[in-house]
Coordinates of N, CA and C in Angstrom, one line a residue:
X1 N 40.6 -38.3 3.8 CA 40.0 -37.2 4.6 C 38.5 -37.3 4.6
X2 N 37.9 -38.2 4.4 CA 36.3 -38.2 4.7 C 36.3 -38.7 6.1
X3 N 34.8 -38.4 6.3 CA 34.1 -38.3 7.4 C 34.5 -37.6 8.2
X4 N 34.9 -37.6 9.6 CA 35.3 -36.3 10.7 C 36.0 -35.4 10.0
X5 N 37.0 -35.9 9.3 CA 38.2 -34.9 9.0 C 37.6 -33.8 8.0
X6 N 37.0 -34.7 6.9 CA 36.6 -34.2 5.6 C 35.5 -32.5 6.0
X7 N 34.9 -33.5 7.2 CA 34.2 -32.4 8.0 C 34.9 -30.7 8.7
X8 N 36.0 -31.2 9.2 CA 37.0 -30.3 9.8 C 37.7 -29.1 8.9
X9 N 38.0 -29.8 7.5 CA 38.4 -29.3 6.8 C 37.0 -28.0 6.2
X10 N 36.0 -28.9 6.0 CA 34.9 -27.8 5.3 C 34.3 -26.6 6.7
X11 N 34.6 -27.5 7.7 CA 34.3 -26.0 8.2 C 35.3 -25.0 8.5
X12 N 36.6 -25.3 8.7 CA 37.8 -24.8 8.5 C 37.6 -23.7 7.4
X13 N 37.1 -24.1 6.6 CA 37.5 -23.5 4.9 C 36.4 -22.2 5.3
X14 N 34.9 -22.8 5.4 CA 34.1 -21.6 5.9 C 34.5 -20.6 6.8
X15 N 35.1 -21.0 8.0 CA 35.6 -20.1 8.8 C 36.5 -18.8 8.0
X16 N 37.4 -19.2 7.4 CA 38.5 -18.4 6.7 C 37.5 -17.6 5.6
X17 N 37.1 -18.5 5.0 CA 35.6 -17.8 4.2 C 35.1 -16.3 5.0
X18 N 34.8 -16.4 6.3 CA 34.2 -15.8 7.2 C 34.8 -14.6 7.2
X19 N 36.1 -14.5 7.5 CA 37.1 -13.9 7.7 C 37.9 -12.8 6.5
X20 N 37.5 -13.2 5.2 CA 38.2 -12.0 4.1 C 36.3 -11.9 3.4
X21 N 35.3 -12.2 3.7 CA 34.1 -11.5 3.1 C 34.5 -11.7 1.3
X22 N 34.8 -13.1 0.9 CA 34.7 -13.0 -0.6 C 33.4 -12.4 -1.4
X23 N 34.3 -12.2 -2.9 CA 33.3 -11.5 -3.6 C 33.1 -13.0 -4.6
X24 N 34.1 -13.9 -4.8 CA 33.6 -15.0 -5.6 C 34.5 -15.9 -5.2
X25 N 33.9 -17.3 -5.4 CA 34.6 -18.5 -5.4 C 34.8 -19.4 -6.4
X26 N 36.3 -19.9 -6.0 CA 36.7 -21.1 -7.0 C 36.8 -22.3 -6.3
X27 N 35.7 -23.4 -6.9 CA 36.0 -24.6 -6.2 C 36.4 -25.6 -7.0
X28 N 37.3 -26.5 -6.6 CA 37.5 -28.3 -7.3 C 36.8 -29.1 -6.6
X29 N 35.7 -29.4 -7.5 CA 34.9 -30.4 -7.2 C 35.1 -32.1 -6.9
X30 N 36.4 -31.7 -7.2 CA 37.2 -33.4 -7.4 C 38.3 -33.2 -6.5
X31 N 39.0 -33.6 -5.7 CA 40.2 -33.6 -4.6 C 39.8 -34.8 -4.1
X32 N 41.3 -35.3 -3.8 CA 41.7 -36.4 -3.3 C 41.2 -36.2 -2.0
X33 N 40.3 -37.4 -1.5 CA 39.7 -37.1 -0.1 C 39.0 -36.2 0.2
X34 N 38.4 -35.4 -0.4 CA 37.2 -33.8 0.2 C 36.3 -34.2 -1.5
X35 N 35.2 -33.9 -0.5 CA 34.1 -33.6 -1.7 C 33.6 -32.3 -2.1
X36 N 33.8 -31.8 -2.8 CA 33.3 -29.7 -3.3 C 31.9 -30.3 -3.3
X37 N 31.3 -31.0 -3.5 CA 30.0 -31.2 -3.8 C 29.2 -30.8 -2.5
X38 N 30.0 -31.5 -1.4 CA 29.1 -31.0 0.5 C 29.4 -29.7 0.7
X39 N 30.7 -29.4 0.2 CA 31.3 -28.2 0.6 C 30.5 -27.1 0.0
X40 N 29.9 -27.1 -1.4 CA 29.5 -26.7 -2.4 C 27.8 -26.2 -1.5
X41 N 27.6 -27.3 -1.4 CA 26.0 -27.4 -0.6 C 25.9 -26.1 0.6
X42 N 26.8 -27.1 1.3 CA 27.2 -26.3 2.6 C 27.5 -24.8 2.5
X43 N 28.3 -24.2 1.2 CA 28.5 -22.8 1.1 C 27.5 -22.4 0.8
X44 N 26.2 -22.8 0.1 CA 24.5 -22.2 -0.3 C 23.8 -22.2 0.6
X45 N 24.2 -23.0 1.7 CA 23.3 -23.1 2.7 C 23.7 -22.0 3.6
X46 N 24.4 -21.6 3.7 CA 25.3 -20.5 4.6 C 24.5 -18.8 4.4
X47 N 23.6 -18.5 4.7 CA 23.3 -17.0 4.7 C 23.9 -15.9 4.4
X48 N 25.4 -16.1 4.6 CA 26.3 -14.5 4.6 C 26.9 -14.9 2.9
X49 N 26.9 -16.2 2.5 CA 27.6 -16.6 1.0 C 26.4 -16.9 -0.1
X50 N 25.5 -16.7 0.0 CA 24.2 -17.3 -1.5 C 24.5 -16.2 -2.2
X51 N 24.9 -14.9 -2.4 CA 25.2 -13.8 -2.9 C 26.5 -14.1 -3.8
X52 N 27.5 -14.8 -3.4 CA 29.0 -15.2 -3.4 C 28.7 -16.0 -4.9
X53 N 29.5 -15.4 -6.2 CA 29.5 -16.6 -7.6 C 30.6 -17.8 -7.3
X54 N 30.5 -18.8 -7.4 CA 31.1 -19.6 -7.4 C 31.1 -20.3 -9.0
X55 N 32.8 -20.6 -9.0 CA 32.9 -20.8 -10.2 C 33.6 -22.2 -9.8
X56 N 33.3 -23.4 -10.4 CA 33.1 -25.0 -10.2 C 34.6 -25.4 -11.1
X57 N 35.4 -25.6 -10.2 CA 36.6 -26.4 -11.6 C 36.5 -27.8 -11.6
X58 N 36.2 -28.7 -12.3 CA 36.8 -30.2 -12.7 C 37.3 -30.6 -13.4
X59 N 38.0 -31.5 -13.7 CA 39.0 -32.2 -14.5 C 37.5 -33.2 -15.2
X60 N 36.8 -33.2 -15.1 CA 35.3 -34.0 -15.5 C 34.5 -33.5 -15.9
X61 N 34.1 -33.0 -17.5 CA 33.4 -31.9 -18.0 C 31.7 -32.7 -18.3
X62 N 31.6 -34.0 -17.7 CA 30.4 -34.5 -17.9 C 29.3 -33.8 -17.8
X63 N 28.5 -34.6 -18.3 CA 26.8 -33.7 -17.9 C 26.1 -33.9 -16.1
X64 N 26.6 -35.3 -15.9 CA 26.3 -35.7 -14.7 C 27.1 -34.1 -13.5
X65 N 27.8 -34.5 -13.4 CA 28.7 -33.0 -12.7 C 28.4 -31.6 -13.2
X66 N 28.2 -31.6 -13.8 CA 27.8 -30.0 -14.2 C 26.5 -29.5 -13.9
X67 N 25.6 -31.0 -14.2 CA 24.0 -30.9 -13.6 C 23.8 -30.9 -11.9
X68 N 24.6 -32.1 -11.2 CA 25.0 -31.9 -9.9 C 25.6 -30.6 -9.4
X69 N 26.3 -29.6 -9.4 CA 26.8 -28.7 -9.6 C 25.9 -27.3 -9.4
X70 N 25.2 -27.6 -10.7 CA 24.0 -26.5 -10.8 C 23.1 -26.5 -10.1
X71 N 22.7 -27.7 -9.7 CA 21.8 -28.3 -8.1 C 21.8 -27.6 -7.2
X72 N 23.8 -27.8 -6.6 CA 23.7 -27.5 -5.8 C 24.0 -25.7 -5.5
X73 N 24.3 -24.9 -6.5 CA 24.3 -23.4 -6.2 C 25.2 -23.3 -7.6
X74 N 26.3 -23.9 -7.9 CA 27.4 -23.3 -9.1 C 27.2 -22.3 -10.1
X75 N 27.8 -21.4 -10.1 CA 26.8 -20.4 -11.6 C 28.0 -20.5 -12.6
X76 N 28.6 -21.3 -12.6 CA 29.9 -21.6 -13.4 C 31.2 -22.5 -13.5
X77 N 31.6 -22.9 -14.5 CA 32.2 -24.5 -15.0 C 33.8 -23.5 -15.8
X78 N 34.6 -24.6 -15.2 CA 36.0 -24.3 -16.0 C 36.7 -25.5 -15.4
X79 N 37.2 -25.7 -17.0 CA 38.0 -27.0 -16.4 C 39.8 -26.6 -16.2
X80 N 40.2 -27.9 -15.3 CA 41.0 -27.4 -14.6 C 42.5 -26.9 -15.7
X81 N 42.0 -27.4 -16.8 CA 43.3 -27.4 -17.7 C 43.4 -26.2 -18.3
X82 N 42.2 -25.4 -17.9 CA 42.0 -23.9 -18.6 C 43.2 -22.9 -17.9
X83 N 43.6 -22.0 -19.0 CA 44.6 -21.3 -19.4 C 44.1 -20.3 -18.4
X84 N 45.0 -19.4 -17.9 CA 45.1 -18.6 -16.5 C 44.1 -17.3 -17.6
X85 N 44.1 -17.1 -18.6 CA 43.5 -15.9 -19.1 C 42.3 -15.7 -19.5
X86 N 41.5 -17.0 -19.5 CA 40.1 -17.8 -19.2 C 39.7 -17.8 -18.3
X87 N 40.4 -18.3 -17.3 CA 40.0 -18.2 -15.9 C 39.7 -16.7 -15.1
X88 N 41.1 -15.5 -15.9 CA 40.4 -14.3 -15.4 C 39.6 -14.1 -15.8
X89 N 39.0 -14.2 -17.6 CA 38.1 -13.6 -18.4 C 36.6 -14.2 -17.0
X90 N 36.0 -15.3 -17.2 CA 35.2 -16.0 -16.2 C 35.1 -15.5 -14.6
X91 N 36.2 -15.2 -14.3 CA 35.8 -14.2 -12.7 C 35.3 -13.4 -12.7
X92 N 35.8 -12.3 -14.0 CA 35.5 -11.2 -14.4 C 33.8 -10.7 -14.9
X93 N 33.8 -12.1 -15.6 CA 32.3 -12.0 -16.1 C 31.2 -12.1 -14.5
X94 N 31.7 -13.2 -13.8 CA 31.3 -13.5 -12.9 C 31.1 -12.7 -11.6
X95 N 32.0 -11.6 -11.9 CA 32.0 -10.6 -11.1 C 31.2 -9.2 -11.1
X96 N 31.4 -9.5 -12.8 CA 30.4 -8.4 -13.4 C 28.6 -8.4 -13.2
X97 N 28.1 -10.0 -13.5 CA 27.4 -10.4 -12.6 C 26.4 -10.0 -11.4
X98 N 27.5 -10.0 -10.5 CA 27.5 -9.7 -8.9 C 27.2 -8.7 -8.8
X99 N 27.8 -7.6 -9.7 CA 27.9 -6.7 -9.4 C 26.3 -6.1 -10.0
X100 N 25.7 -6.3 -11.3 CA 24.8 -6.1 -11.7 C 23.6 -7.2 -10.7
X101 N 23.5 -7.6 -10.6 CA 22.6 -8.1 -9.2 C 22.7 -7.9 -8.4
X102 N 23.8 -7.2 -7.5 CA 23.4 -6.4 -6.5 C 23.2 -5.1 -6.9
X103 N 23.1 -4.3 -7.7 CA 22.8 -3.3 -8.8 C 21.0 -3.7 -8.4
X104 N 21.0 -4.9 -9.6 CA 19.4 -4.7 -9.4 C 18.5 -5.0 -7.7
X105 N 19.6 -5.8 -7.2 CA 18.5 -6.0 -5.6 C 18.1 -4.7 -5.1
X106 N 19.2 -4.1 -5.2 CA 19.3 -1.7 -4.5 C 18.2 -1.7 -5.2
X107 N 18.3 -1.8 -6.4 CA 17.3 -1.0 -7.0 C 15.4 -1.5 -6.8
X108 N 15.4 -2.9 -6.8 CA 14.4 -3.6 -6.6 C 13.8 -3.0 -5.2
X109 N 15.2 -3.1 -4.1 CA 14.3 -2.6 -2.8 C 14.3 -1.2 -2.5
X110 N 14.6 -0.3 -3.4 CA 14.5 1.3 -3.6 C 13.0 1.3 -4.2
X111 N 13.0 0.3 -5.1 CA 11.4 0.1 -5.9 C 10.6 0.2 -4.7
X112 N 10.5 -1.0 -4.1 CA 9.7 -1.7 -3.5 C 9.6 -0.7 -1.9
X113 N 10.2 0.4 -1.7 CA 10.3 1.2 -0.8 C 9.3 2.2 -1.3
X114 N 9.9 2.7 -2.8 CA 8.9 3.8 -2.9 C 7.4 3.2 -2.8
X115 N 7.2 1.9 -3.9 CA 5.6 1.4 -3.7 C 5.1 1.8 -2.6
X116 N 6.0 0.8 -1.1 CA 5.4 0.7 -0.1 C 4.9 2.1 0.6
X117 N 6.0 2.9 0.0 CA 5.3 4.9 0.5 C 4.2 5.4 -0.3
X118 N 4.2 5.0 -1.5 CA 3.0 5.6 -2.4 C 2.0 4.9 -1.7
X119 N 2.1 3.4 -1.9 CA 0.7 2.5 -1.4 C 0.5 3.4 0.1
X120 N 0.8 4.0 1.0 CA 0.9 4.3 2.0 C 0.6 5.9 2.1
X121 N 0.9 6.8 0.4 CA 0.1 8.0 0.5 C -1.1 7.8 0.2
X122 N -1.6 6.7 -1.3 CA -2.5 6.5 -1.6 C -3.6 6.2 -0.7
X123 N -3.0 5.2 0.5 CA -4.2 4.7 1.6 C -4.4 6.2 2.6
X124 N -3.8 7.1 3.0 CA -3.8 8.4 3.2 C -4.8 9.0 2.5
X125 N -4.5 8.9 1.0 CA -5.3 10.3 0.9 C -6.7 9.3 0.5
X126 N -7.3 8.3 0.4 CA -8.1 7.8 0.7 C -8.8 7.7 1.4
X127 N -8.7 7.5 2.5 CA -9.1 8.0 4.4 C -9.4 9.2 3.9
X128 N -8.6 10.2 3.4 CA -9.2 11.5 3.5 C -10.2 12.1 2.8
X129 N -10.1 11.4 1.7 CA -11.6 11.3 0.3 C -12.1 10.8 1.0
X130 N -12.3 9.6 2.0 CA -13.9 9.1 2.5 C -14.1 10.0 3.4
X131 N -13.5 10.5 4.2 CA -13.8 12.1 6.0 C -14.5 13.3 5.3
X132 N -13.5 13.3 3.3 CA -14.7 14.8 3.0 C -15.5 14.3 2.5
X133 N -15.6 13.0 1.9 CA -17.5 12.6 1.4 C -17.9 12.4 2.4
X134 N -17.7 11.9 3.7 CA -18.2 12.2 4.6 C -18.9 13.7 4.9
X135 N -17.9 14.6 5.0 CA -18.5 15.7 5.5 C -19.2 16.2 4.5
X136 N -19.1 16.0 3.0 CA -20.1 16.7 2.0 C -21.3 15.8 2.5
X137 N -21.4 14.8 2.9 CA -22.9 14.2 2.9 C -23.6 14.8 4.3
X138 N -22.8 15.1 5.4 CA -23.2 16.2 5.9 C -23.8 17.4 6.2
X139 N -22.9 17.8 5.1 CA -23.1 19.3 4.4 C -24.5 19.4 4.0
X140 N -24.8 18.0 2.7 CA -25.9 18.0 2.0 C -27.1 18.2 2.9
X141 N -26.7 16.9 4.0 CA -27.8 16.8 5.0 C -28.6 18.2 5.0
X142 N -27.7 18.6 6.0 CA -27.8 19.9 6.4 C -28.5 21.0 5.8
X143 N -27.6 20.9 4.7 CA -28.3 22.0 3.3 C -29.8 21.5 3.1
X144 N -30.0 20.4 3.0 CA -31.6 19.8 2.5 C -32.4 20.3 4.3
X145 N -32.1 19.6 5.5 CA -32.6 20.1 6.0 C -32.8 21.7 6.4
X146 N -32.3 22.3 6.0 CA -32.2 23.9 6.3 C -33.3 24.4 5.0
X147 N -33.1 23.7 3.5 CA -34.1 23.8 2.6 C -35.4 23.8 3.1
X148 N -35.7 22.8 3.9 CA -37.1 22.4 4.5 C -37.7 23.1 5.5
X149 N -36.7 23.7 6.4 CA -36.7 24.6 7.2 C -37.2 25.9 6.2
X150 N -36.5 26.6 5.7 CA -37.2 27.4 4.7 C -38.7 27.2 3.9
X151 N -38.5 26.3 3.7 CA -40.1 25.9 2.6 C -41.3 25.9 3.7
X152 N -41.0 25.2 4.8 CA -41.5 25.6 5.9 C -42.3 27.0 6.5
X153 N -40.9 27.6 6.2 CA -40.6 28.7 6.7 C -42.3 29.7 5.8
X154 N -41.5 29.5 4.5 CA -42.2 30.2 3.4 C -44.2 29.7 2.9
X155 N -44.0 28.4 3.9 CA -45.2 27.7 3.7 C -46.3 28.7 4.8
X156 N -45.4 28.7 6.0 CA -46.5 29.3 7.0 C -46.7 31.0 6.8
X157 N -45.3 31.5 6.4 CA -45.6 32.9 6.1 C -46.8 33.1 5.3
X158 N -47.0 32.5 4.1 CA -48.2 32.3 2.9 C -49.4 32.1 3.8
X159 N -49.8 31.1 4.9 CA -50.7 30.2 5.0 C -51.1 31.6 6.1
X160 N -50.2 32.5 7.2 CA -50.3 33.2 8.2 C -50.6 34.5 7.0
X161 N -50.8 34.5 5.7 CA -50.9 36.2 5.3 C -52.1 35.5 4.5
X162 N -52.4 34.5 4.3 CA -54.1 34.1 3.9 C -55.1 34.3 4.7
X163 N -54.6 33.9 6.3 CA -55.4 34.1 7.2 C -55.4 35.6 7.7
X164 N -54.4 36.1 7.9 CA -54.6 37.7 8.3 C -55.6 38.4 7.3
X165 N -55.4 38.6 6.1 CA -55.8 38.9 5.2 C -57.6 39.0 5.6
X166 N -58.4 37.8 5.6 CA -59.5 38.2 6.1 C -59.6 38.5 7.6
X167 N -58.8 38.4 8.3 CA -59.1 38.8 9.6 C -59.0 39.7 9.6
X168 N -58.2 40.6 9.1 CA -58.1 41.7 8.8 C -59.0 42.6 8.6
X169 N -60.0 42.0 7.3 CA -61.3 42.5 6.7 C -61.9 43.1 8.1
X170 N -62.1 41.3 8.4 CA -63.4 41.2 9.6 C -63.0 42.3 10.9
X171 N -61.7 42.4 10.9 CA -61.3 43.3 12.2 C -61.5 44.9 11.5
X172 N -61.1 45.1 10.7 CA -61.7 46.3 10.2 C -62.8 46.7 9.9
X173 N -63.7 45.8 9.8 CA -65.1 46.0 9.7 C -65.8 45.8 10.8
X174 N -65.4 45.2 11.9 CA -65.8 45.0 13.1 C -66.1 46.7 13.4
X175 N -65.4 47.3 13.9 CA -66.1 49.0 14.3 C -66.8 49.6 13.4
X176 N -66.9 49.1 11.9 CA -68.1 49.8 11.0 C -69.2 49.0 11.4
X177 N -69.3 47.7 11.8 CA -70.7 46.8 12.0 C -71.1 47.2 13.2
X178 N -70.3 47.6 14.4 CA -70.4 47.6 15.4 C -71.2 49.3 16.0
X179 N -70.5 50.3 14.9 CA -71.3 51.5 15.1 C -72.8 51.4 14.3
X180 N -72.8 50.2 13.0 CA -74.1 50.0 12.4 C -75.1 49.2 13.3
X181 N -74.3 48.3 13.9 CA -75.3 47.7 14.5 C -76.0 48.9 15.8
X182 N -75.0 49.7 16.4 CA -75.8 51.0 17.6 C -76.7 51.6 16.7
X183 N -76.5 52.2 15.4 CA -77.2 53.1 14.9 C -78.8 51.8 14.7
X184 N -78.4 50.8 14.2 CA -79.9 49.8 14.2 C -80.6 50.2 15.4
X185 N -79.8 49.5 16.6 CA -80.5 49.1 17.9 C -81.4 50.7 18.4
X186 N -80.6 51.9 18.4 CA -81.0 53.0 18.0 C -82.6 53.3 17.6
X187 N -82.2 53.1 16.4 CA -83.2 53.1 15.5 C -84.5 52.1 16.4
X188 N -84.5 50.6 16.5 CA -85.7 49.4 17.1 C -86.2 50.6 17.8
X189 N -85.1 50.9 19.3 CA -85.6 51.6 20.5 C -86.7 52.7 20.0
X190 N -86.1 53.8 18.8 CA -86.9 54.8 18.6 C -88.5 54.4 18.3
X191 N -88.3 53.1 17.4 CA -89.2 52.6 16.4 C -90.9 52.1 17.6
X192 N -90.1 51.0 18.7 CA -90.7 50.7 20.0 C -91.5 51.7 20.5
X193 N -90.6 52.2 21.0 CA -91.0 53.8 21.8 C -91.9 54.2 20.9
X194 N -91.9 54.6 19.5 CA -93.0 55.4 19.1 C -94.4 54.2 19.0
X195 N -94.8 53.2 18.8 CA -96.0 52.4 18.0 C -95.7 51.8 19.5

C-alpha cells in the first residue's frame, strides 16, 4: 500500500476523521504497507485535529520511535500487547487532559478578554485624566489671568485715589485762592487808586 494507495488510504481515514469530530486518537505506527508516521504528521498538520490526543501504539517500544513520534505530535505510547484496562486507564488520562486544556484555553481567552477590556478602560480613563488636566490648566490660566486683572484692577484704584486725593486739595482750594486772589486784586486797585 505505499505511494498512491498509502496516500488514498490517509486521506480516506482523515475524511471519516472529519465526519464523527473525535475527541482522541489511537494510532499503529507499524502496519503492513501504511506508515502512522505520515499519517501521524498529516493529522498535526490538519487545523480542525492539533487539539485531538493521540495515543501512538507499537509493537517497537524503542527510543528511536517514541522520539519520532513525539516529533511528530504523539502525547502518548502503549504498546500493542497492552491489556484492554491500560488502554482505557490511558484514554482516560488522555482525555482528562483535553479536557483540562480546553479548560484552561476558555479560561486563558476569558483572561485575555477581560485584559483587552481593562487595557481599553484604562486607555479611556486616561484620555480623560489628560481632557481634565487639560482643562485644570485652563482653569489655572484663567484664574492667574483674572488674578492680574484684579491686581491691576487694585493697582489703578490705589494709583487713581493718590491722584484724586491732591486734586482734590487743589480743586477745593481753587475757590478759596480764587476769592483770595479778587479780595488781593481788590485790594492793588484800592492801593493804585489811592498813591
Amino acid at each position: 500500500y505505499f505511494g498512491q494507495r498509502a496516500e488514498e488510504l490517509r486521506r480516506e481515514a482523515l475524511a471519516r476523521m472529519a465526519s464523527v469530530s473525535p475527541e482522541l486518537g489511537l494510532l499503529a505506527l507499524l502496519m503492513p504497507g501504511r506508515d502512522g508516521y505520515a499519517f501521524l504528521e498529516r493529522l498535526r498538520g490538519d487545523e480542525r485535529y492539533r487539539g485531538v490526543p493521540v495515543c501512538v501504539m507499537t509493537a517497537g517500544g524503542d527510543d528511536y520511535t517514541r522520539h519520532r513520534a513525539v516529533e511528530l505530535g504523539a502525547d502518548d505510547f502503549i504498546a500493542k500487547s497492552a491489556s484492554a484496562v491500560e488502554l482505557h486507564t490511558r484514554a482516560r488520562s488522555l482525555l482528562r487532559q483535553r479536557t483540562y486544556f480546553t479548560c484552561l484555553n476558555e479560561l486563558n481567552e476569558k483572561l485575555e478578554r477581560r485584559v483587552t477590556e481593562r487595557t481599553t478602560e484604562l486607555v479611556y480613563e486616561r484620555e480623560q485624566q489628560k481632557s481634565l488636566v487639560v482643562q485644570l490648566q485652563e482653569a489655572q490660566a484663567q484664574l492667574v489671568q483674572s488674578e492680574k486683572m484684579a491686581a491691576i484692577g487694585s493697582l489703578a484704584a490705589g494709583v487713581a485715589h493718590e491722584i484724586n486725593n491732591p486734586v482734590g486739595y487743589v480743586g477745593a482750594n481753587l475757590g478759596s485762592l480764587g476769592r483770595y486772589h479778587e479780595k488781593l486784586f481788590r485790594l492793588l486797585y484800592a492801593y493804585r487808586v489811592a498813591f
